[in-house]
Amino acid sequence: MQLNKFSDYGLRLLMFLLKPSEELVTIAQAATALKISENHLVKVTHFMVKQGWIISTRGKGGGIQLAPKAYELPIGEIVRTLEHDQKAVNCLEPACALRFSCGLKSLLDQALEQFYQHLNGFQLRDALHQPVLYSLTEDADLEKIANVTIR
């Protein structure tokens, strides 16, 4: 399964907000640190504020921070919500000629559900290794620290 960009950015933002500081973070600061478009991050942040995962404070000195309940959120539920509960395949658009006799959709839906259930075994606070977390607060190069390629 490949997560959509909205989910990818949402997870990155949540992990970034796990940093060990009580300070509010502006969306611009998060966008710069995560190398994500500020416009995209505004949309993701707005959605997460509605979910109650992020607290937003307006005005001078304002910013965003992780809501206390977010630390305990199961990652599978976060991903399912960010993905808008997408199914593995859509047999209706365009209409598939095999949709009435095909068992593949059911198998893929079951696999997707197992994926979410596996992720539910972990909470948001389990999602990031501390060395990477601390390095983000120092504006370090995430690709070098995490030894991953950011697409």
Tab-separated table of C-alpha atoms in Angstrom:
chain	number	residue	atom	x	y	z
A	1	MET	CA	0.000	0.000	0.000
A	2	GLN	CA	1.221	3.472	-0.803
A	3	LEU	CA	-0.025	6.333	1.322
A	4	ASN	CA	-1.293	9.435	-0.424
A	5	LYS	CA	0.667	12.672	0.018
A	6	PHE	CA	-1.928	14.040	2.450
A	7	SER	CA	-1.337	11.058	4.763
A	8	ASP	CA	2.415	11.210	4.300
A	9	TYR	CA	2.544	14.898	5.186
A	10	GLY	CA	0.123	14.403	8.061
A	11	LEU	CA	2.238	11.676	9.629
A	12	ARG	CA	5.394	13.731	9.168
A	13	LEU	CA	3.775	16.709	10.868
A	14	LEU	CA	2.540	14.639	13.801
A	15	MET	CA	5.995	13.134	14.301
A	16	PHE	CA	7.608	16.560	14.038
A	17	LEU	CA	5.285	17.839	16.746
A	18	LEU	CA	6.420	14.993	19.025
A	19	LYS	CA	9.630	16.923	19.626
A	20	PRO	CA	10.417	17.452	23.295
A	21	SER	CA	9.524	21.138	23.431
A	22	GLU	CA	6.490	22.867	24.868
A	23	GLU	CA	6.936	25.739	22.403
A	24	LEU	CA	4.367	26.370	19.728
A	25	VAL	CA	5.574	25.763	16.191
A	26	THR	CA	4.434	27.831	13.241
A	27	ILE	CA	3.327	26.100	10.085
A	28	ALA	CA	6.127	27.926	8.271
A	29	GLN	CA	8.696	26.463	10.690
A	30	ALA	CA	7.290	22.961	10.268
A	31	ALA	CA	7.162	23.316	6.473
A	32	THR	CA	10.796	24.410	6.370
A	33	ALA	CA	12.006	21.654	8.698
A	34	LEU	CA	10.035	18.953	6.879
A	35	LYS	CA	10.718	20.331	3.382
A	36	ILE	CA	7.000	20.399	2.580
A	37	SER	CA	5.025	23.129	0.828
A	38	GLU	CA	3.497	25.490	3.362
A	39	ASN	CA	0.215	25.488	1.403
A	40	HIS	CA	-0.039	21.697	1.662
A	41	LEU	CA	0.787	21.800	5.350
A	42	VAL	CA	-1.942	24.381	6.013
A	43	LYS	CA	-4.538	21.967	4.575
A	44	VAL	CA	-3.192	19.037	6.561
A	45	THR	CA	-3.029	21.089	9.756
A	46	HIS	CA	-6.592	22.339	9.353
A	47	PHE	CA	-7.811	18.742	8.976
A	48	MET	CA	-5.870	17.594	12.043
A	49	VAL	CA	-7.154	20.459	14.168
A	50	LYS	CA	-10.693	19.328	13.253
A	51	GLN	CA	-9.765	15.792	14.342
A	52	GLY	CA	-8.518	17.106	17.688
A	53	TRP	CA	-4.987	15.831	17.093
A	54	ILE	CA	-3.395	19.275	16.952
A	55	ILE	CA	-4.086	22.411	18.950
A	56	SER	CA	-3.836	25.677	17.054
A	57	THR	CA	-3.320	29.036	18.725
A	58	ARG	CA	-3.886	32.153	16.637
A	59	GLY	CA	-2.263	35.544	16.849
A	60	LYS	CA	1.172	36.822	17.720
A	61	GLY	CA	3.171	34.075	19.364
A	62	GLY	CA	0.666	31.528	18.083
A	63	GLY	CA	1.325	28.252	16.388
A	64	ILE	CA	0.486	24.592	16.610
A	65	GLN	CA	1.260	21.802	19.021
A	66	LEU	CA	0.277	18.206	19.492
A	67	ALA	CA	-2.910	17.709	21.485
A	68	PRO	CA	-2.327	15.615	24.632
A	69	LYS	CA	-4.595	12.805	23.391
A	70	ALA	CA	-2.580	12.502	20.172
A	71	TYR	CA	0.334	10.772	21.910
A	72	GLU	CA	-1.886	7.757	22.576
A	73	LEU	CA	-3.504	7.553	19.128
A	74	PRO	CA	-3.140	4.202	17.366
A	75	ILE	CA	-1.198	4.741	14.152
A	76	GLY	CA	-3.630	2.582	12.177
A	77	GLU	CA	-6.517	4.870	13.095
A	78	ILE	CA	-4.463	7.923	12.161
A	79	VAL	CA	-3.621	6.447	8.758
A	80	ARG	CA	-7.189	5.248	8.150
A	81	THR	CA	-8.510	8.738	8.942
A	82	LEU	CA	-5.896	10.522	6.830
A	83	GLU	CA	-6.614	8.140	3.948
A	84	HIS	CA	-10.342	8.891	4.352
A	85	ASP	CA	-10.990	5.159	4.830
A	86	GLN	CA	-10.071	4.397	1.207
A	87	LYS	CA	-10.620	0.886	-0.048
A	88	ALA	CA	-7.799	-1.079	-1.667
A	89	VAL	CA	-9.484	-0.983	-5.083
A	90	ASN	CA	-12.457	0.842	-6.527
A	91	CYS	CA	-14.422	-1.490	-8.777
A	92	LEU	CA	-17.037	1.127	-9.643
A	93	GLU	CA	-15.047	3.981	-11.206
A	94	PRO	CA	-14.559	2.996	-13.930
A	95	ALA	CA	-16.925	0.069	-13.639
A	96	CYS	CA	-15.059	-3.228	-13.787
A	97	ALA	CA	-16.610	-5.944	-15.938
A	98	LEU	CA	-15.485	-8.552	-13.378
A	99	ARG	CA	-16.930	-6.835	-10.293
A	100	PHE	CA	-19.804	-9.313	-9.783
A	101	SER	CA	-17.677	-12.458	-9.950
A	102	CYS	CA	-14.320	-11.253	-8.638
A	103	GLY	CA	-12.996	-12.275	-5.238
A	104	LEU	CA	-9.880	-10.109	-5.443
A	105	LYS	CA	-11.528	-6.996	-3.974
A	106	SER	CA	-12.490	-8.900	-0.841
A	107	LEU	CA	-8.956	-10.271	-0.441
A	108	LEU	CA	-7.418	-6.839	-0.888
A	109	ASP	CA	-9.880	-5.266	1.552
A	110	GLN	CA	-8.984	-7.931	4.127
A	111	ALA	CA	-5.272	-7.289	3.590
A	112	LEU	CA	-5.801	-3.551	4.018
A	113	GLU	CA	-7.723	-4.151	7.245
A	114	GLN	CA	-4.863	-6.325	8.543
A	115	PHE	CA	-2.456	-3.512	7.643
A	116	TYR	CA	-4.473	-1.047	9.742
A	117	GLN	CA	-4.797	-3.541	12.600
A	118	HIS	CA	-1.035	-4.119	12.608
A	119	LEU	CA	-0.410	-0.368	12.778
A	120	ASN	CA	-2.933	-0.120	15.614
A	121	GLY	CA	-0.458	-2.085	17.720
A	122	PHE	CA	1.607	1.108	17.890
A	123	GLN	CA	0.867	4.569	19.192
A	124	LEU	CA	2.059	7.825	17.701
A	125	ARG	CA	4.714	8.191	20.384
A	126	ASP	CA	6.222	4.862	19.195
A	127	ALA	CA	6.658	6.087	15.622
A	128	LEU	CA	9.962	7.905	15.688
A	129	HIS	CA	13.416	7.136	16.996
A	130	GLN	CA	14.616	9.789	19.398
A	131	PRO	CA	17.902	10.680	17.591
A	132	VAL	CA	15.936	11.708	14.506
A	133	LEU	CA	13.443	13.578	16.653
A	134	TYR	CA	16.095	15.650	18.362
A	135	SER	CA	17.947	16.337	15.141
A	136	LEU	CA	14.821	17.850	13.588
A	137	THR	CA	14.800	20.483	16.292
A	138	GLU	CA	18.315	21.445	15.234
A	139	ASP	CA	17.374	21.852	11.541
A	140	ALA	CA	19.566	18.916	10.595
A	141	ASP	CA	19.314	17.100	7.282
A	142	LEU	CA	16.658	14.423	7.826
A	143	GLU	CA	17.822	12.347	4.854
A	144	LYS	CA	21.308	11.944	6.329
A	145	ILE	CA	20.123	11.272	9.870
A	146	ALA	CA	17.388	8.774	9.103
A	147	ASN	CA	19.270	7.244	6.178
A	148	VAL	CA	16.157	7.465	4.027
A	149	THR	CA	15.273	9.080	0.750
A	150	ILE	CA	12.550	11.688	0.911
A	151	ARG	CA	10.437	11.721	-2.241
